[in-house]
């Protein structure tokens, strides 16, 4: 158990509303990641963090922002949700202090934008 | 840029039969390679990983994978599948970059169906 929780686990929202998803880890890992999973696309990296207040963009970052004010929490925000952001969102942490990039995933958040 | 191809979207195997799931990657050097499994409605679980050394790696649940540099492949195998192996399987490649924070690049997944 990598000690990762995500909240909420399910959310339905309206187009144009802001949404924030939370990832919480208990392992004090430096690196945290947000991915989205869509049928036919596998998982794609949205944003990642390499420390408190240190974040960077991934492959599909448009329409998303992130924040990390504490080591244990990594927040993903959709400023104005669109139907194309309907997806399952996974948070991940790097499991070791080495450079092997081995990652462990949270249980996911299913987001539906109507 | 790195990429991962899983040529088979769906595979159907009879229970007790052997399994091989294909994965091809594109990367400039020897990458870090992973296989993950996802059961319906669940998160991803790491099955096995390759970093260096022995090209045949063992994982959990009786799975193994073989890294073949000449073919840019990292195929997943199991000698005898169980009904509980029905799931989505993802191959992923990671950056070989000391201290790098880049995320993993995933294939699109192979959906494994087990026939009784």
PDB file of C-alpha atoms in Angstrom:
ATOM      1  CA  UNK A   1       0.000   0.000   0.000  1.00  0.00           C
ATOM      2  CA  UNK A   2       1.632   3.242  -1.192  1.00  0.00           C
ATOM      3  CA  UNK A   3      -0.445   5.419   1.164  1.00  0.00           C
ATOM      4  CA  UNK A   4      -2.174   7.463  -1.535  1.00  0.00           C
ATOM      5  CA  UNK A   5      -5.740   8.686  -1.255  1.00  0.00           C
ATOM      6  CA  UNK A   6      -7.750  10.733  -3.702  1.00  0.00           C
ATOM      7  CA  UNK A   7     -10.837  12.810  -3.043  1.00  0.00           C
ATOM      8  CA  UNK A   8     -13.506  12.902  -4.104  1.00  0.00           C
ATOM      9  CA  UNK A   9     -13.713   9.452  -5.657  1.00  0.00           C
ATOM     10  CA  UNK A  10     -16.635  10.435  -7.856  1.00  0.00           C
ATOM     11  CA  UNK A  11     -17.883  13.827  -8.953  1.00  0.00           C
ATOM     12  CA  UNK A  12     -20.499  15.090 -11.354  1.00  0.00           C
ATOM     13  CA  UNK A  13     -20.375  18.764 -12.238  1.00  0.00           C
ATOM     14  CA  UNK A  14     -21.708  21.243 -14.765  1.00  0.00           C
ATOM     15  CA  UNK A  15     -19.789  22.774 -17.642  1.00  0.00           C
ATOM     16  CA  UNK A  16     -18.117  26.018 -16.630  1.00  0.00           C
ATOM     17  CA  UNK A  17     -17.826  25.270 -12.918  1.00  0.00           C
ATOM     18  CA  UNK A  18     -14.480  25.042 -11.107  1.00  0.00           C
ATOM     19  CA  UNK A  19     -13.406  21.662  -9.782  1.00  0.00           C
ATOM     20  CA  UNK A  20     -10.543  20.713  -7.482  1.00  0.00           C
ATOM     21  CA  UNK A  21      -9.299  17.187  -7.008  1.00  0.00           C
ATOM     22  CA  UNK A  22      -7.063  16.295  -4.105  1.00  0.00           C
ATOM     23  CA  UNK A  23      -4.272  13.762  -3.835  1.00  0.00           C
ATOM     24  CA  UNK A  24      -2.892  12.988  -0.400  1.00  0.00           C
ATOM     25  CA  UNK A  25       0.129  10.841   0.402  1.00  0.00           C
ATOM     26  CA  UNK A  26       1.438   9.647   3.732  1.00  0.00           C
ATOM     27  CA  UNK A  27       4.892   8.546   2.536  1.00  0.00           C
ATOM     28  CA  UNK A  28       6.625  11.951   2.341  1.00  0.00           C
ATOM     29  CA  UNK A  29       7.638  11.394  -1.290  1.00  0.00           C
ATOM     30  CA  UNK A  30       9.056  14.293  -3.232  1.00  0.00           C
ATOM     31  CA  UNK A  31       7.561  13.525  -6.650  1.00  0.00           C
ATOM     32  CA  UNK A  32       3.837  13.485  -7.359  1.00  0.00           C
ATOM     33  CA  UNK A  33       1.953  13.230 -10.650  1.00  0.00           C
ATOM     34  CA  UNK A  34      -1.519  13.720 -12.100  1.00  0.00           C
ATOM     35  CA  UNK A  35      -2.666  11.586 -15.037  1.00  0.00           C
ATOM     36  CA  UNK A  36      -5.946  11.262 -16.863  1.00  0.00           C
ATOM     37  CA  UNK A  37      -7.221   7.999 -18.314  1.00  0.00           C
ATOM     38  CA  UNK A  38      -9.487   7.887 -21.338  1.00  0.00           C
ATOM     39  CA  UNK A  39     -10.599   4.909 -23.436  1.00  0.00           C
ATOM     40  CA  UNK A  40      -8.210   4.339 -26.315  1.00  0.00           C
ATOM     41  CA  UNK A  41      -5.588   6.681 -24.877  1.00  0.00           C
ATOM     42  CA  UNK A  42      -4.156   4.894 -21.892  1.00  0.00           C
ATOM     43  CA  UNK A  43      -2.886   7.285 -19.233  1.00  0.00           C
ATOM     44  CA  UNK A  44      -1.537  10.706 -20.095  1.00  0.00           C
ATOM     45  CA  UNK A  45       0.441  13.018 -17.844  1.00  0.00           C
ATOM     46  CA  UNK A  46      -1.242  16.310 -16.939  1.00  0.00           C
ATOM     47  CA  UNK A  47       1.129  17.910 -14.434  1.00  0.00           C
ATOM     48  CA  UNK A  48       3.761  16.819 -11.994  1.00  0.00           C
ATOM     49  CA  UNK A  49       5.500  18.155  -8.923  1.00  0.00           C
ATOM     50  CA  UNK A  50       9.083  17.702  -7.771  1.00  0.00           C
ATOM     51  CA  UNK A  51       8.682  19.453  -4.434  1.00  0.00           C
ATOM     52  CA  UNK A  52       6.642  21.972  -2.486  1.00  0.00           C
ATOM     53  CA  UNK A  53       5.692  24.810  -4.832  1.00  0.00           C
ATOM     54  CA  UNK A  54       7.660  23.149  -7.672  1.00  0.00           C
ATOM     55  CA  UNK A  55       5.450  21.964 -10.503  1.00  0.00           C
ATOM     56  CA  UNK A  56       5.651  21.519 -14.242  1.00  0.00           C
ATOM     57  CA  UNK A  57       3.426  20.724 -17.195  1.00  0.00           C
ATOM     58  CA  UNK A  58       2.899  17.346 -18.760  1.00  0.00           C
ATOM     59  CA  UNK A  59       1.566  16.217 -22.095  1.00  0.00           C
ATOM     60  CA  UNK A  60      -2.060  17.377 -21.661  1.00  0.00           C
ATOM     61  CA  UNK A  61      -1.897  20.355 -19.309  1.00  0.00           C
ATOM     62  CA  UNK A  62      -4.224  22.790 -21.117  1.00  0.00           C
ATOM     63  CA  UNK A  63      -7.228  23.662 -18.949  1.00  0.00           C
ATOM     64  CA  UNK A  64      -5.619  22.385 -15.756  1.00  0.00           C
ATOM     65  CA  UNK A  65      -3.604  23.950 -12.968  1.00  0.00           C
ATOM     66  CA  UNK A  66      -1.954  22.400  -9.924  1.00  0.00           C
ATOM     67  CA  UNK A  67      -0.690  23.463  -6.555  1.00  0.00           C
ATOM     68  CA  UNK A  68       1.461  21.900  -3.900  1.00  0.00           C
ATOM     69  CA  UNK A  69       1.730  23.869  -0.683  1.00  0.00           C
ATOM     70  CA  UNK A  70       2.569  20.828   1.472  1.00  0.00           C
ATOM     71  CA  UNK A  71       4.587  17.717   0.710  1.00  0.00           C
ATOM     72  CA  UNK A  72       1.614  15.453   1.314  1.00  0.00           C
ATOM     73  CA  UNK A  73      -0.991  17.220  -0.850  1.00  0.00           C
ATOM     74  CA  UNK A  74      -1.102  17.774  -4.608  1.00  0.00           C
ATOM     75  CA  UNK A  75      -4.191  19.550  -5.933  1.00  0.00           C
ATOM     76  CA  UNK A  76      -5.489  19.484  -9.495  1.00  0.00           C
ATOM     77  CA  UNK A  77      -7.858  22.297 -10.497  1.00  0.00           C
ATOM     78  CA  UNK A  78     -10.080  22.630 -13.508  1.00  0.00           C
ATOM     79  CA  UNK A  79     -10.760  26.356 -13.562  1.00  0.00           C
ATOM     80  CA  UNK A  80     -13.802  26.021 -15.827  1.00  0.00           C
ATOM     81  CA  UNK A  81     -14.719  22.407 -16.485  1.00  0.00           C
ATOM     82  CA  UNK A  82     -15.584  21.281 -20.003  1.00  0.00           C
ATOM     83  CA  UNK A  83     -17.144  18.047 -21.247  1.00  0.00           C
ATOM     84  CA  UNK A  84     -13.787  17.041 -22.761  1.00  0.00           C
ATOM     85  CA  UNK A  85     -12.429  16.854 -19.222  1.00  0.00           C
ATOM     86  CA  UNK A  86     -14.769  14.024 -18.353  1.00  0.00           C
ATOM     87  CA  UNK A  87     -12.267  11.340 -17.427  1.00  0.00           C
ATOM     88  CA  UNK A  88     -10.787   9.246 -14.674  1.00  0.00           C
ATOM     89  CA  UNK A  89      -7.984  11.065 -12.897  1.00  0.00           C
ATOM     90  CA  UNK A  90      -5.132   9.259 -11.190  1.00  0.00           C
ATOM     91  CA  UNK A  91      -2.541  10.595  -8.839  1.00  0.00           C
ATOM     92  CA  UNK A  92       0.808   8.848  -8.562  1.00  0.00           C
ATOM     93  CA  UNK A  93       3.908   9.101  -6.446  1.00  0.00           C
ATOM     94  CA  UNK A  94       7.442   8.055  -7.171  1.00  0.00           C
ATOM     95  CA  UNK A  95       8.028   5.125  -4.914  1.00  0.00           C
ATOM     96  CA  UNK A  96      11.770   5.352  -4.325  1.00  0.00           C
ATOM     97  CA  UNK A  97      14.325   8.120  -3.930  1.00  0.00           C
ATOM     98  CA  UNK A  98      16.260   6.776  -6.910  1.00  0.00           C
ATOM     99  CA  UNK A  99      15.891   7.882 -10.507  1.00  0.00           C
ATOM    100  CA  UNK A 100      14.112   4.709 -11.592  1.00  0.00           C
ATOM    101  CA  UNK A 101      10.781   6.529 -11.995  1.00  0.00           C
ATOM    102  CA  UNK A 102       8.850   3.644 -10.471  1.00  0.00           C
ATOM    103  CA  UNK A 103       5.438   5.069  -9.691  1.00  0.00           C
ATOM    104  CA  UNK A 104       2.543   3.993  -7.519  1.00  0.00           C
ATOM    105  CA  UNK A 105      -0.992   5.050  -8.204  1.00  0.00           C
ATOM    106  CA  UNK A 106      -3.961   6.151  -6.157  1.00  0.00           C
ATOM    107  CA  UNK A 107      -7.465   4.702  -6.574  1.00  0.00           C
ATOM    108  CA  UNK A 108      -8.611   7.370  -9.039  1.00  0.00           C
ATOM    109  CA  UNK A 109     -11.342  10.000  -9.259  1.00  0.00           C
ATOM    110  CA  UNK A 110     -14.105   9.612 -11.812  1.00  0.00           C
ATOM    111  CA  UNK A 111     -15.168  13.066 -13.013  1.00  0.00           C
ATOM    112  CA  UNK A 112     -18.205  13.660 -15.196  1.00  0.00           C
ATOM    113  CA  UNK A 113     -18.777  17.103 -16.688  1.00  0.00           C
ATOM    114  CA  UNK A 114     -22.309  17.595 -17.978  1.00  0.00           C
TER     115      UNK A 114
ATOM    116  CA  UNK B   1      10.013  11.695 -27.726  1.00  0.00           C
ATOM    117  CA  UNK B   2       9.415   8.339 -26.187  1.00  0.00           C
ATOM    118  CA  UNK B   3       6.394   6.252 -27.118  1.00  0.00           C
ATOM    119  CA  UNK B   4       4.860   2.888 -26.301  1.00  0.00           C
ATOM    120  CA  UNK B   5       2.821   0.674 -28.612  1.00  0.00           C
ATOM    121  CA  UNK B   6       0.611  -2.158 -27.474  1.00  0.00           C
ATOM    122  CA  UNK B   7      -0.565  -3.683 -30.755  1.00  0.00           C
ATOM    123  CA  UNK B   8      -3.401  -5.751 -29.305  1.00  0.00           C
ATOM    124  CA  UNK B   9      -6.423  -3.868 -27.991  1.00  0.00           C
ATOM    125  CA  UNK B  10      -8.181  -7.060 -26.892  1.00  0.00           C
ATOM    126  CA  UNK B  11      -6.887 -10.564 -26.291  1.00  0.00           C
ATOM    127  CA  UNK B  12      -8.989 -13.602 -25.387  1.00  0.00           C
ATOM    128  CA  UNK B  13      -7.314 -16.575 -23.732  1.00  0.00           C
ATOM    129  CA  UNK B  14      -8.726 -19.752 -22.291  1.00  0.00           C
ATOM    130  CA  UNK B  15      -8.224 -20.346 -18.593  1.00  0.00           C
ATOM    131  CA  UNK B  16      -5.087 -22.410 -18.067  1.00  0.00           C
ATOM    132  CA  UNK B  17      -3.557 -21.385 -21.392  1.00  0.00           C
ATOM    133  CA  UNK B  18      -0.383 -19.383 -21.752  1.00  0.00           C
ATOM    134  CA  UNK B  19      -0.395 -15.644 -22.329  1.00  0.00           C
ATOM    135  CA  UNK B  20       1.838 -13.156 -24.083  1.00  0.00           C
ATOM    136  CA  UNK B  21       1.039  -9.446 -24.275  1.00  0.00           C
ATOM    137  CA  UNK B  22       3.133  -7.395 -26.636  1.00  0.00           C
ATOM    138  CA  UNK B  23       4.779  -4.067 -25.965  1.00  0.00           C
ATOM    139  CA  UNK B  24       7.100  -2.086 -28.222  1.00  0.00           C
ATOM    140  CA  UNK B  25       8.748   1.136 -27.194  1.00  0.00           C
ATOM    141  CA  UNK B  26      10.570   3.975 -28.855  1.00  0.00           C
ATOM    142  CA  UNK B  27      13.346   5.577 -26.878  1.00  0.00           C
ATOM    143  CA  UNK B  28      16.839   6.823 -27.551  1.00  0.00           C
ATOM    144  CA  UNK B  29      18.607   4.647 -25.025  1.00  0.00           C
ATOM    145  CA  UNK B  30      17.796   1.797 -22.684  1.00  0.00           C
ATOM    146  CA  UNK B  31      14.663   2.922 -20.895  1.00  0.00           C
ATOM    147  CA  UNK B  32      13.056   1.974 -17.660  1.00  0.00           C
ATOM    148  CA  UNK B  33      10.131  -0.309 -18.521  1.00  0.00           C
ATOM    149  CA  UNK B  34       7.054  -1.261 -16.540  1.00  0.00           C
ATOM    150  CA  UNK B  35       3.934  -3.354 -16.752  1.00  0.00           C
ATOM    151  CA  UNK B  36       0.864  -2.336 -14.788  1.00  0.00           C
ATOM    152  CA  UNK B  37      -2.466  -4.109 -14.354  1.00  0.00           C
ATOM    153  CA  UNK B  38      -5.824  -2.469 -13.776  1.00  0.00           C
ATOM    154  CA  UNK B  39      -8.869  -4.422 -12.631  1.00  0.00           C
ATOM    155  CA  UNK B  40     -12.274  -2.899 -13.400  1.00  0.00           C
ATOM    156  CA  UNK B  41     -12.921   0.215 -11.348  1.00  0.00           C
ATOM    157  CA  UNK B  42      -9.527   0.019  -9.673  1.00  0.00           C
ATOM    158  CA  UNK B  43      -6.251   1.876  -9.789  1.00  0.00           C
ATOM    159  CA  UNK B  44      -3.083   0.616 -11.422  1.00  0.00           C
ATOM    160  CA  UNK B  45      -0.934  -2.013  -9.767  1.00  0.00           C
ATOM    161  CA  UNK B  46       2.704  -2.479 -10.680  1.00  0.00           C
ATOM    162  CA  UNK B  47       3.326  -6.002 -11.990  1.00  0.00           C
ATOM    163  CA  UNK B  48       7.017  -5.777 -12.773  1.00  0.00           C
ATOM    164  CA  UNK B  49       9.792  -3.467 -13.870  1.00  0.00           C
ATOM    165  CA  UNK B  50      13.038  -3.510 -15.832  1.00  0.00           C
ATOM    166  CA  UNK B  51      15.896  -1.163 -15.065  1.00  0.00           C
ATOM    167  CA  UNK B  52      19.046  -3.004 -16.115  1.00  0.00           C
ATOM    168  CA  UNK B  53      20.812  -6.351 -15.860  1.00  0.00           C
ATOM    169  CA  UNK B  54      19.014  -9.626 -16.472  1.00  0.00           C
ATOM    170  CA  UNK B  55      16.654  -9.151 -19.389  1.00  0.00           C
ATOM    171  CA  UNK B  56      14.098 -11.604 -17.995  1.00  0.00           C
ATOM    172  CA  UNK B  57      12.321 -10.091 -15.016  1.00  0.00           C
ATOM    173  CA  UNK B  58       9.896 -11.718 -12.648  1.00  0.00           C
ATOM    174  CA  UNK B  59       6.899  -9.961 -11.216  1.00  0.00           C
ATOM    175  CA  UNK B  60       3.946 -10.580  -8.998  1.00  0.00           C
ATOM    176  CA  UNK B  61       1.082 -12.980  -9.686  1.00  0.00           C
ATOM    177  CA  UNK B  62       3.296 -15.310 -11.739  1.00  0.00           C
ATOM    178  CA  UNK B  63       4.030 -12.820 -14.516  1.00  0.00           C
ATOM    179  CA  UNK B  64       7.351 -12.313 -16.232  1.00  0.00           C
ATOM    180  CA  UNK B  65       8.613 -10.062 -19.005  1.00  0.00           C
ATOM    181  CA  UNK B  66      11.582 -10.131 -21.312  1.00  0.00           C
ATOM    182  CA  UNK B  67      13.450  -7.065 -22.506  1.00  0.00           C
ATOM    183  CA  UNK B  68      14.761  -7.420 -26.054  1.00  0.00           C
ATOM    184  CA  UNK B  69      16.836  -4.439 -27.068  1.00  0.00           C
ATOM    185  CA  UNK B  70      17.160  -5.541 -30.708  1.00  0.00           C
ATOM    186  CA  UNK B  71      13.390  -5.621 -31.073  1.00  0.00           C
ATOM    187  CA  UNK B  72      12.607  -2.677 -28.770  1.00  0.00           C
ATOM    188  CA  UNK B  73      10.172  -4.950 -27.013  1.00  0.00           C
ATOM    189  CA  UNK B  74       9.145  -5.782 -23.477  1.00  0.00           C
ATOM    190  CA  UNK B  75       6.535  -8.527 -23.757  1.00  0.00           C
ATOM    191  CA  UNK B  76       4.615  -9.784 -20.754  1.00  0.00           C
ATOM    192  CA  UNK B  77       4.084 -13.523 -20.284  1.00  0.00           C
ATOM    193  CA  UNK B  78       2.352 -15.939 -17.998  1.00  0.00           C
ATOM    194  CA  UNK B  79       2.473 -19.716 -18.415  1.00  0.00           C
ATOM    195  CA  UNK B  80      -1.065 -20.404 -17.220  1.00  0.00           C
ATOM    196  CA  UNK B  81      -3.741 -17.754 -16.812  1.00  0.00           C
ATOM    197  CA  UNK B  82      -6.444 -17.716 -14.165  1.00  0.00           C
ATOM    198  CA  UNK B  83      -9.887 -16.168 -14.442  1.00  0.00           C
ATOM    199  CA  UNK B  84      -8.735 -13.496 -11.978  1.00  0.00           C
ATOM    200  CA  UNK B  85      -6.172 -12.280 -14.532  1.00  0.00           C
ATOM    201  CA  UNK B  86      -8.933 -10.687 -16.595  1.00  0.00           C
ATOM    202  CA  UNK B  87      -8.055  -6.997 -16.554  1.00  0.00           C
ATOM    203  CA  UNK B  88      -6.505  -4.152 -18.516  1.00  0.00           C
ATOM    204  CA  UNK B  89      -2.737  -4.287 -18.896  1.00  0.00           C
ATOM    205  CA  UNK B  90      -0.558  -1.279 -19.544  1.00  0.00           C
ATOM    206  CA  UNK B  91       3.048  -1.117 -20.640  1.00  0.00           C
ATOM    207  CA  UNK B  92       4.931   2.065 -19.714  1.00  0.00           C
ATOM    208  CA  UNK B  93       8.343   3.606 -20.285  1.00  0.00           C
ATOM    209  CA  UNK B  94      10.132   6.016 -17.979  1.00  0.00           C
ATOM    210  CA  UNK B  95      12.957   8.440 -18.464  1.00  0.00           C
ATOM    211  CA  UNK B  96      16.489   7.268 -17.811  1.00  0.00           C
ATOM    212  CA  UNK B  97      17.503  10.547 -16.249  1.00  0.00           C
ATOM    213  CA  UNK B  98      19.140  10.780 -12.871  1.00  0.00           C
ATOM    214  CA  UNK B  99      16.788  12.662 -10.608  1.00  0.00           C
ATOM    215  CA  UNK B 100      14.429  13.462 -13.450  1.00  0.00           C
ATOM    216  CA  UNK B 101      10.835  14.098 -12.532  1.00  0.00           C
ATOM    217  CA  UNK B 102       9.194  13.321 -15.858  1.00  0.00           C
ATOM    218  CA  UNK B 103       6.164  11.093 -15.782  1.00  0.00           C
ATOM    219  CA  UNK B 104       5.697   7.727 -17.415  1.00  0.00           C
ATOM    220  CA  UNK B 105       4.571   7.296 -21.005  1.00  0.00           C
ATOM    221  CA  UNK B 106       1.897   4.626 -21.295  1.00  0.00           C
ATOM    222  CA  UNK B 107       0.660   2.430 -24.074  1.00  0.00           C
ATOM    223  CA  UNK B 108      -3.057   2.421 -24.769  1.00  0.00           C
ATOM    224  CA  UNK B 109      -3.572  -0.844 -22.972  1.00  0.00           C
ATOM    225  CA  UNK B 110      -4.565  -4.422 -23.772  1.00  0.00           C
ATOM    226  CA  UNK B 111      -7.850  -5.750 -22.469  1.00  0.00           C
ATOM    227  CA  UNK B 112      -7.472  -9.383 -21.438  1.00  0.00           C
ATOM    228  CA  UNK B 113     -10.527 -11.619 -21.502  1.00  0.00           C
ATOM    229  CA  UNK B 114     -10.377 -15.084 -19.963  1.00  0.00           C
ATOM    230  CA  UNK B 115     -12.637 -17.762 -21.379  1.00  0.00           C
ATOM    231  CA  UNK B 116     -13.714 -20.582 -19.051  1.00  0.00           C
TER     232      UNK B 116
END
